[in-house]
XYZ file of C-alpha atoms in Angstrom:
605
model
C 3.137 91.562 -11.897
C 6.026 90.769 -9.546
C 3.569 89.334 -7.027
C 2.166 87.044 -9.711
C 5.663 85.899 -10.741
C 6.583 85.152 -7.114
C 3.351 83.234 -6.671
C 4.120 81.153 -9.759
C 7.638 80.453 -8.485
C 6.274 79.303 -5.119
C 3.871 76.940 -6.847
C 6.711 75.470 -8.881
C 8.890 75.127 -5.777
C 6.019 73.506 -3.931
C 5.803 70.878 -6.659
C 9.121 69.380 -5.626
C 9.596 70.289 -1.972
C 9.390 67.012 0.000
C 6.753 68.362 2.373
C 4.581 70.013 -0.266
C 0.868 69.317 -0.050
C 1.236 65.805 1.338
C -1.974 63.823 1.523
C -3.453 63.494 4.968
C -3.641 59.948 6.295
C -7.123 58.547 5.862
C -9.065 57.519 8.953
C -7.788 54.108 9.998
C -9.487 51.180 8.293
C -11.030 48.729 10.749
C -9.942 45.072 10.542
C -7.449 45.539 7.729
C -6.841 41.789 7.542
C -10.386 41.253 6.263
C -9.372 42.602 2.845
C -7.271 41.226 0.027
C -3.753 42.536 0.434
C -0.176 42.211 -0.759
C 2.549 42.151 1.860
C 5.484 44.502 1.451
C 7.341 42.789 4.285
C 10.786 41.383 3.627
C 14.148 42.827 2.637
C 14.275 46.620 2.261
C 17.374 48.598 1.308
C 18.379 51.191 3.874
C 20.670 54.212 4.123
C 21.717 55.709 7.468
C 21.446 59.496 7.218
C 23.002 60.969 10.361
C 22.797 64.620 9.237
C 19.616 64.200 7.152
C 21.357 65.238 3.965
C 18.771 63.212 2.091
C 16.093 65.626 3.229
C 17.750 69.013 3.886
C 20.405 71.054 2.125
C 23.395 72.446 4.003
C 21.303 75.378 5.234
C 18.622 73.042 6.636
C 16.086 73.827 3.930
C 14.164 70.961 2.299
C 16.097 69.919 -0.784
C 14.757 69.065 -4.210
C 17.559 66.504 -4.573
C 16.447 64.370 -1.641
C 16.865 60.623 -1.360
C 13.145 60.259 -2.037
C 13.999 60.906 -5.715
C 15.824 57.546 -5.890
C 17.970 59.205 -8.564
C 20.344 57.386 -10.918
C 23.235 58.905 -12.940
C 22.144 59.590 -16.521
C 25.624 60.648 -17.695
C 29.133 59.649 -16.583
C 29.721 63.069 -15.022
C 26.474 63.115 -12.963
C 27.050 63.470 -9.215
C 24.676 61.393 -7.089
C 26.060 60.430 -3.698
C 23.673 57.660 -2.710
C 22.326 54.484 -4.285
C 19.598 52.461 -2.618
C 20.249 49.492 -4.885
C 23.827 49.240 -3.588
C 22.804 49.771 0.027
C 22.475 46.871 2.497
C 19.093 45.353 3.296
C 17.145 44.942 6.500
C 14.127 42.817 7.306
C 10.852 44.687 7.604
C 9.028 44.632 9.920
C 11.896 45.073 12.304
C 13.936 47.568 14.254
C 17.336 48.762 13.111
C 18.880 48.533 16.601
C 19.022 44.734 16.596
C 19.712 44.219 12.877
C 22.815 46.380 12.476
C 25.423 46.488 15.252
C 26.372 50.025 14.213
C 22.840 51.170 15.010
C 22.374 49.621 18.454
C 22.242 53.012 20.201
C 21.381 55.038 17.101
C 18.663 57.662 17.230
C 18.234 59.600 14.024
C 17.194 59.170 10.415
C 17.300 56.045 8.293
C 15.848 55.856 4.769
C 14.170 52.642 3.556
C 13.359 51.608 0.000
C 11.311 48.753 -1.446
C 10.426 48.036 -5.079
C 7.310 46.073 -5.938
C 5.186 45.137 -8.919
C 1.683 46.558 -9.199
C -1.237 46.725 -11.573
C -3.354 49.864 -11.052
C -7.056 49.008 -10.625
C -9.545 51.649 -11.669
C -12.454 49.867 -10.008
C -10.790 49.607 -6.607
C -8.886 51.741 -4.133
C -5.376 50.760 -3.037
C -4.426 51.631 0.514
C -0.845 51.670 1.751
C -1.019 50.423 5.349
C 1.667 50.601 8.040
C 1.220 48.756 11.335
C 3.646 51.207 12.982
C 6.742 53.262 12.221
C 8.845 54.715 15.022
C 8.635 57.670 15.246
C 8.430 60.425 12.629
C 8.150 59.312 9.019
C 7.673 60.650 5.507
C 6.323 58.273 2.881
C 6.940 58.506 -0.878
C 5.556 56.461 -3.769
C 7.406 56.796 -7.066
C 9.095 59.977 -5.714
C 5.735 61.576 -4.809
C 5.176 62.556 -1.186
C 2.262 60.546 0.150
C 2.185 61.768 3.731
C 3.819 62.502 7.057
C 3.029 60.538 10.219
C 4.072 61.082 13.839
C 3.764 58.438 16.556
C 5.595 55.164 16.981
C 3.003 52.563 17.964
C -0.231 53.031 16.033
C -1.229 52.126 12.462
C -1.978 54.516 9.610
C -2.970 54.246 5.953
C -2.980 56.297 2.737
C -4.862 56.085 -0.540
C -2.147 55.660 -3.182
C -4.374 54.557 -6.075
C -3.456 57.517 -8.274
C 0.279 57.141 -7.658
C 0.697 53.535 -8.766
C 1.855 52.645 -12.268
C 1.937 49.484 -14.298
C 4.985 47.372 -13.484
C 7.687 48.353 -11.008
C 6.874 50.859 -8.289
C 9.053 52.186 -5.510
C 8.209 53.073 -1.937
C 10.688 55.124 0.083
C 10.226 55.907 3.770
C 12.238 58.391 5.808
C 12.181 57.284 9.458
C 13.426 59.442 12.330
C 13.312 58.228 15.938
C 15.023 61.185 17.628
C 13.398 62.143 20.940
C 11.939 65.597 21.640
C 10.419 67.234 24.702
C 7.092 67.840 22.942
C 6.739 64.237 21.723
C 4.515 61.452 23.069
C 6.399 59.821 24.742
C 8.696 62.666 25.716
C 12.523 62.691 25.818
C 12.972 60.353 28.785
C 11.392 56.923 29.062
C 12.430 53.596 30.512
C 12.386 51.353 27.450
C 14.398 51.006 24.255
C 13.691 53.510 21.513
C 13.577 50.949 18.729
C 13.727 52.759 15.391
C 12.383 51.646 12.050
C 9.363 50.231 10.274
C 8.542 47.973 13.181
C 5.252 46.411 12.073
C 3.682 45.038 8.888
C 3.497 47.000 5.636
C 0.909 46.040 3.043
C -1.035 47.179 0.009
C -4.716 46.693 0.675
C -7.314 46.342 -2.074
C -10.674 47.802 -1.077
C -13.800 48.820 -2.993
C -14.191 52.490 -3.905
C -16.825 52.569 -1.188
C -15.684 50.446 1.732
C -16.330 49.941 5.427
C -14.105 52.386 7.254
C -15.301 51.395 10.707
C -17.858 49.180 12.418
C -18.745 48.231 15.952
C -20.600 45.355 17.612
C -21.099 45.677 21.358
C -23.264 43.702 23.752
C -25.589 45.854 25.832
C -25.522 45.436 29.573
C -28.556 43.592 30.952
C -29.973 42.135 34.121
C -28.803 38.612 34.885
C -32.398 37.394 34.545
C -32.915 38.948 31.126
C -34.203 36.432 28.589
C -33.102 38.485 25.601
C -29.766 40.159 24.906
C -29.117 43.003 22.480
C -26.051 43.532 20.307
C -25.680 47.088 19.064
C -24.255 47.421 15.571
C -22.984 50.545 13.864
C -21.104 51.113 10.624
C -19.441 53.983 8.822
C -18.376 54.040 5.186
C -15.270 55.811 3.971
C -17.461 58.365 2.221
C -20.624 60.231 3.145
C -22.994 58.412 0.821
C -26.639 57.528 1.336
C -28.453 54.538 -0.102
C -25.884 51.760 0.280
C -27.377 48.452 1.392
C -25.792 46.990 4.505
C -26.292 43.531 5.994
C -24.745 42.247 9.211
C -25.089 38.580 10.103
C -23.910 36.170 12.771
C -24.604 32.782 11.161
C -24.058 30.659 14.280
C -26.739 32.653 16.121
C -28.969 32.803 13.035
C -29.003 36.604 13.291
C -29.298 38.914 10.302
C -30.067 42.607 10.166
C -30.348 44.836 7.117
C -30.053 48.610 6.807
C -29.364 51.465 4.427
C -26.722 54.134 4.947
C -27.813 57.690 5.650
C -26.394 60.877 4.137
C -23.289 60.562 6.351
C -22.587 57.045 5.127
C -23.632 55.578 8.466
C -26.063 52.911 9.608
C -27.032 51.591 13.041
C -29.076 48.586 14.064
C -29.780 46.209 16.929
C -29.620 42.427 16.883
C -31.588 40.558 19.543
C -30.851 37.028 20.627
C -32.155 34.693 23.305
C -29.835 34.936 26.287
C -29.568 31.168 26.605
C -28.252 30.909 23.038
C -25.478 33.463 23.488
C -22.149 32.238 24.852
C -20.348 35.157 26.479
C -16.618 35.704 26.051
C -14.582 35.225 29.240
C -11.110 33.981 30.169
C -12.611 30.561 30.926
C -14.595 30.410 27.679
C -13.135 32.811 25.079
C -15.949 32.268 22.604
C -15.897 34.292 19.386
C -18.486 34.339 16.624
C -18.013 34.721 12.898
C -19.537 38.057 11.898
C -20.136 38.912 8.243
C -20.753 42.463 7.038
C -21.899 43.126 3.490
C -22.070 46.518 1.803
C -23.819 46.203 -1.546
C -21.956 43.210 -3.032
C -18.775 43.289 -0.944
C -18.425 41.192 2.231
C -15.864 41.272 5.045
C -15.650 38.992 8.078
C -14.406 39.189 11.653
C -14.330 36.955 14.730
C -15.949 38.830 17.604
C -16.684 37.915 21.193
C -19.480 39.415 23.252
C -19.178 40.372 26.910
C -19.914 43.247 29.248
C -17.506 45.066 31.562
C -18.521 47.495 34.301
C -17.822 48.436 37.902
C -19.962 48.317 41.026
C -18.483 50.120 43.991
C -15.058 48.495 44.416
C -15.688 45.520 42.161
C -15.004 44.941 38.487
C -17.788 42.962 36.867
C -17.235 40.817 33.787
C -20.543 39.651 32.363
C -22.191 40.871 35.549
C -19.963 38.794 37.847
C -17.059 40.016 40.039
C -13.627 39.130 38.697
C -10.167 39.469 40.204
C -7.672 40.515 37.539
C -4.647 38.275 37.910
C -2.296 40.203 35.686
C 1.219 41.017 34.636
C 2.691 43.977 32.745
C 4.376 43.291 29.401
C 6.548 45.328 27.035
C 6.204 44.827 23.276
C 9.637 43.234 23.020
C 10.596 39.870 21.558
C 10.490 37.022 24.079
C 14.058 35.800 23.630
C 16.446 38.740 23.730
C 15.671 42.280 22.606
C 14.014 43.747 19.558
C 10.510 44.977 18.863
C 7.921 42.171 18.946
C 5.840 42.074 15.773
C 4.617 38.546 15.024
C 1.956 36.091 16.142
C 4.733 33.807 17.408
C 6.162 36.611 19.571
C 2.713 37.268 21.003
C 1.956 33.602 21.624
C 5.207 32.979 23.494
C 4.810 36.004 25.769
C 1.166 35.262 26.477
C 1.896 31.584 27.121
C 4.303 32.637 29.872
C 1.538 34.834 31.300
C -0.885 31.901 31.240
C 1.692 29.687 32.967
C 1.928 32.368 35.635
C -1.814 32.004 36.217
C -2.803 35.288 34.565
C -6.214 36.103 33.165
C -5.162 39.704 32.425
C -2.208 41.593 30.966
C -1.268 45.250 30.998
C 0.209 46.026 27.594
C 2.555 48.819 28.618
C 3.343 51.655 27.864
C 1.966 52.087 24.354
C -0.303 50.137 21.989
C 1.228 46.751 21.202
C 1.020 45.135 17.776
C -2.431 44.002 16.692
C -1.499 40.311 16.748
C -0.729 40.639 20.468
C -4.253 41.820 21.223
C -5.928 39.281 18.943
C -3.832 36.375 20.255
C -4.707 37.367 23.818
C -8.379 37.383 22.838
C -8.059 33.916 21.336
C -6.254 32.618 24.454
C -8.763 34.104 26.896
C -6.627 36.911 28.345
C -8.101 40.297 29.261
C -6.174 43.391 28.194
C -5.321 46.855 29.502
C -4.184 48.980 26.523
C -2.268 52.221 26.988
C -0.973 55.259 25.120
C 2.579 56.557 25.850
C 1.658 59.625 27.900
C 4.531 58.761 30.186
C 6.195 60.749 32.986
C 6.662 64.441 32.164
C 4.750 65.398 29.018
C 4.615 68.948 27.600
C 1.226 69.583 29.188
C 0.755 73.096 27.774
C 1.750 72.252 24.216
C -1.279 72.082 21.912
C 0.480 69.855 19.384
C 1.494 67.442 22.141
C -2.139 67.079 23.162
C -3.207 66.577 19.545
C -0.531 63.910 19.183
C -1.722 62.075 22.306
C -5.353 62.356 21.199
C -4.514 60.944 17.761
C -2.672 57.993 19.283
C -5.666 57.391 21.555
C -7.966 57.570 18.526
C -5.899 55.064 16.554
C -5.577 52.648 19.491
C -9.329 52.599 20.067
C -10.140 52.542 16.341
C -8.013 49.445 15.805
C -9.140 47.389 18.800
C -12.633 48.467 19.864
C -14.164 45.196 18.596
C -11.837 43.032 20.636
C -13.786 41.513 23.516
C -10.714 41.077 25.714
C -9.825 44.784 25.806
C -11.507 46.079 28.963
C -9.403 49.112 29.960
C -8.178 52.090 27.966
C -5.308 53.703 29.879
C -4.446 57.333 29.216
C -1.182 57.775 31.163
C 1.544 56.388 33.407
C 3.228 57.997 36.452
C 2.540 61.607 35.574
C 3.492 64.381 38.046
C 0.554 66.309 39.490
C -0.283 69.797 38.269
C -3.305 71.757 37.086
C -1.954 71.609 33.520
C -1.589 67.847 33.708
C -5.115 67.456 35.119
C -6.509 69.501 32.249
C -4.563 67.521 29.641
C -5.505 64.100 31.013
C -9.054 65.103 31.899
C -9.695 66.081 28.297
C -8.164 62.802 27.093
C -10.416 60.788 29.407
C -13.533 62.636 28.276
C -12.522 62.224 24.644
C -11.938 58.478 25.101
C -15.519 58.096 26.341
C -16.848 59.777 23.202
C -15.020 57.167 21.137
C -15.983 54.173 23.265
C -18.275 54.262 26.293
C -18.430 50.473 26.669
C -15.074 50.054 28.410
C -13.351 51.257 31.544
C -10.931 54.185 31.727
C -7.864 54.096 33.952
C -4.289 55.338 34.274
C -1.291 54.347 36.360
C -1.098 56.928 39.155
C 1.642 57.614 41.671
C 1.247 57.476 45.443
C 2.079 60.987 46.598
C 0.603 61.126 50.087
C 3.074 58.872 51.884
C 3.681 59.610 55.564
C 5.785 57.199 57.613
C 3.904 53.925 57.184
C 0.689 55.320 55.686
C 0.306 55.645 51.938
C -2.629 57.755 50.837
C -3.625 57.952 47.196
C -4.596 61.511 46.356
C -5.027 62.281 42.663
C -7.436 64.729 41.054
C -7.801 62.321 38.155
C -9.862 60.032 40.387
C -13.054 61.657 39.080
C -12.221 60.804 35.463
C -11.320 57.116 35.848
C -13.487 54.051 36.443
C -10.673 52.080 38.032
C -8.103 53.572 40.415
C -4.697 52.189 39.498
C -1.327 53.058 40.981
C 2.332 52.024 40.961
C 4.295 51.327 44.139
C 7.792 49.963 44.695
C 8.145 49.104 48.365
C 11.067 46.743 48.570
C 12.897 48.332 45.675
C 12.862 52.100 46.153
C 11.947 51.684 49.826
C 13.043 49.061 52.382
C 11.198 45.759 51.916
C 10.957 45.463 55.714
C 8.498 48.352 55.616
C 5.953 46.237 53.735
C 4.363 44.554 56.812
C 3.983 47.975 58.487
C 2.330 49.768 55.575
C -1.260 50.937 55.611
C -3.038 52.075 52.466
C -5.704 54.738 52.291
C -7.586 54.892 48.990
C -10.479 57.294 49.565
C -12.444 56.460 46.422
C -15.356 54.075 46.066
C -13.875 52.506 42.972
C -12.024 49.262 42.194
C -8.280 49.305 42.796
C -5.572 47.821 40.592
C -1.924 47.933 41.626
C -0.560 48.551 38.162
C 3.106 48.103 39.109
C 5.231 46.629 41.866
C 8.395 44.587 41.810
C 12.170 44.693 41.786
C 15.159 43.566 39.769
C 17.092 40.317 39.763
C 19.532 38.739 37.349
C 18.571 35.187 36.509
C 21.003 32.690 38.018
C 22.509 35.189 40.459
C 21.973 33.829 43.973
C 22.648 35.018 47.507
C 20.979 36.164 50.705
C 17.461 37.598 50.523
C 18.816 41.033 51.483
C 21.400 40.998 48.690
C 20.302 43.279 45.872
C 19.994 41.762 42.357
C 19.790 38.151 43.549
C 16.824 35.964 42.729
C 16.350 35.546 46.484
C 16.039 39.321 46.949
C 13.343 39.526 44.274
C 11.620 36.426 45.639
C 11.433 37.906 49.148
C 10.249 41.240 47.748
C 7.307 39.467 46.099
C 6.499 37.484 49.244
C 6.382 40.653 51.359
C 4.487 42.722 48.767
C 1.818 40.109 48.135
C 1.179 39.770 51.863
C 0.887 43.562 52.071
C -1.418 44.146 49.117
C -3.691 41.298 50.169
C -4.876 43.659 52.926
C -5.871 46.527 50.599
C -9.594 47.161 50.632
C -11.175 47.055 47.226
C -8.229 45.351 45.526
C -9.567 44.165 42.166
C -6.341 43.157 40.463
C -2.599 43.524 40.031
C -0.170 43.782 37.126
C 3.314 43.437 38.666
C 6.272 44.917 36.820
C 7.099 42.937 34.670
C 6.810 39.637 32.778
C 10.176 39.700 30.996
C 13.443 41.617 31.326
C 13.494 44.296 28.634
C 16.081 46.628 27.151
C 16.484 50.134 28.520
C 19.314 52.668 28.064
C 18.732 53.835 31.650
C 19.955 50.524 33.087
C 23.740 50.684 32.831
C 25.120 48.525 35.681
C 27.791 46.330 34.104
C 27.526 42.617 34.735
C 23.992 42.902 36.122
C 21.784 45.120 33.999
C 23.847 45.533 30.831
C 21.162 47.810 29.374
C 18.294 45.592 30.548
C 15.671 46.432 33.121
C 15.896 43.287 35.253
C 12.505 43.509 36.962
C 11.117 40.645 34.876
C 9.998 37.452 36.580
C 11.298 35.851 33.378
C 14.779 36.615 32.017
C 15.471 38.087 28.595
C 16.223 34.525 27.461
C 12.928 33.110 28.743
C 14.202 31.618 32.021
C 11.799 31.745 34.976
C 13.145 33.385 38.136
C 12.179 32.353 41.673
C 9.711 35.256 41.979
C 7.734 33.787 39.065
C 6.707 30.849 41.213
C 5.850 33.022 44.232
C 3.443 35.053 42.110
C 2.050 31.933 40.455
C 1.277 30.353 43.834
C -0.531 33.533 44.954
C -2.575 33.666 41.764
C -3.442 29.969 42.038
C -5.169 30.749 45.355
C -7.175 33.686 43.966
């Protein structure tokens, strides 16, 4: 009897505990912008909760009186020590560091609240979609716990159809950006830990049975082939057979019909005369309107078709060798700091890259916002996309691996139909060990199961340096298609060593130098051996470019970095002022002398 009573009590407690039986996030919906949606962007009320009293009681147990209740006094004597409606507002999407001076360095919990009008629709499903929240968040609709998400740079969505009510509804989000050793990224990283709801929030109206994912990829073929094949696959959100599916590309006069199997999947091939198909490339970033119909519901996308592969030490785009004239970029606003999150942000950053002569960008060190990838595709810029497995990760922690794998899943799920994405990167500058090799090896193998049409790489470290010989020796060479590494001769080693250096890369694979460079403050001038001057950075680039020009198998570079970006590790007053100054463009958009050195080199490639 006592056991039964205790069980009943636990069930009752579980009904109000904030973590009780939260819904799991649904698999990410592909091409969310193809559906009718309502934006929840704009002004949100926020409460800074330094000791997380809105989530825990004074003994650190989840509290039934949490801020997620959005409680209001019902009697004059009622004690409620918070009020979202009296709290200040912040623009979402956005980071709290640049919107509230008190929160510039803050790492902790902030609660956000937004009220909105809704009409529940019994014939449709309503998804709540977040572009990204950094880093650990709990989501509540009308005081009910919807779900818990971890990871600061990838999208996620929940089915909230049953939680909506007629009229005013309330969404509350607890956001915590504290760093932990077992996180991805881990406790130490060289960029700003922008906290908040940093990308778009929207309610998405979808049919009860909708397209969860689809893929269109051009098969590789001989240059003389007269016919090309586009492989199409689709997966519904539910395992349901018998749904009619049509995919069409009107401009190519291609249409293919199919019927879903018991798993809710369908696959087909579309064949087109090679001479009729314009391939996507930086010179001609052609995209086609693609329409996908399931029963009576149609969605559309703009998709380019191209192939990417390697042959010995060459990278082949559409069967032809290409040199990747790149630059690394952080997902930070172009003029000053703050998390980038708009088409305008993307266009400005990518325009600077185009002015530099780039046909390629490394979007470091985490997935950037979707508009960045799509704008690059539209502008004809190839992309390296990366997850934040950065420096020293907790290699033996199972949950850390699951976190990294989920971020990899979400990155690939969102962008696998973007023609410009050619490299999935699984790590940056990770110290060698058997545990690390196992962790990253499994990630690489898993990435291929998700998408075998692109190249796999990672930014390695040169560990075999001896005097003036640098030898790349990394066990991960067998897992990657492209050997990429970071080197900082001229910054962490004397620039005068550059002409003497020899490079030994004992792998018959293409080579990308994923980072090189050094810092300079825009407008600070002096001798070329004077640290932090534009002349120092300019000379560093001159010497490095002459050196790397001699590397056998060099297939591209992505110098570090396009624009100065904020970092708490960069504390030198008057020079860094919490900015990493390695940009060839300043934090205010001013081009440094090194910009023009790199541009001249790229113009000759």
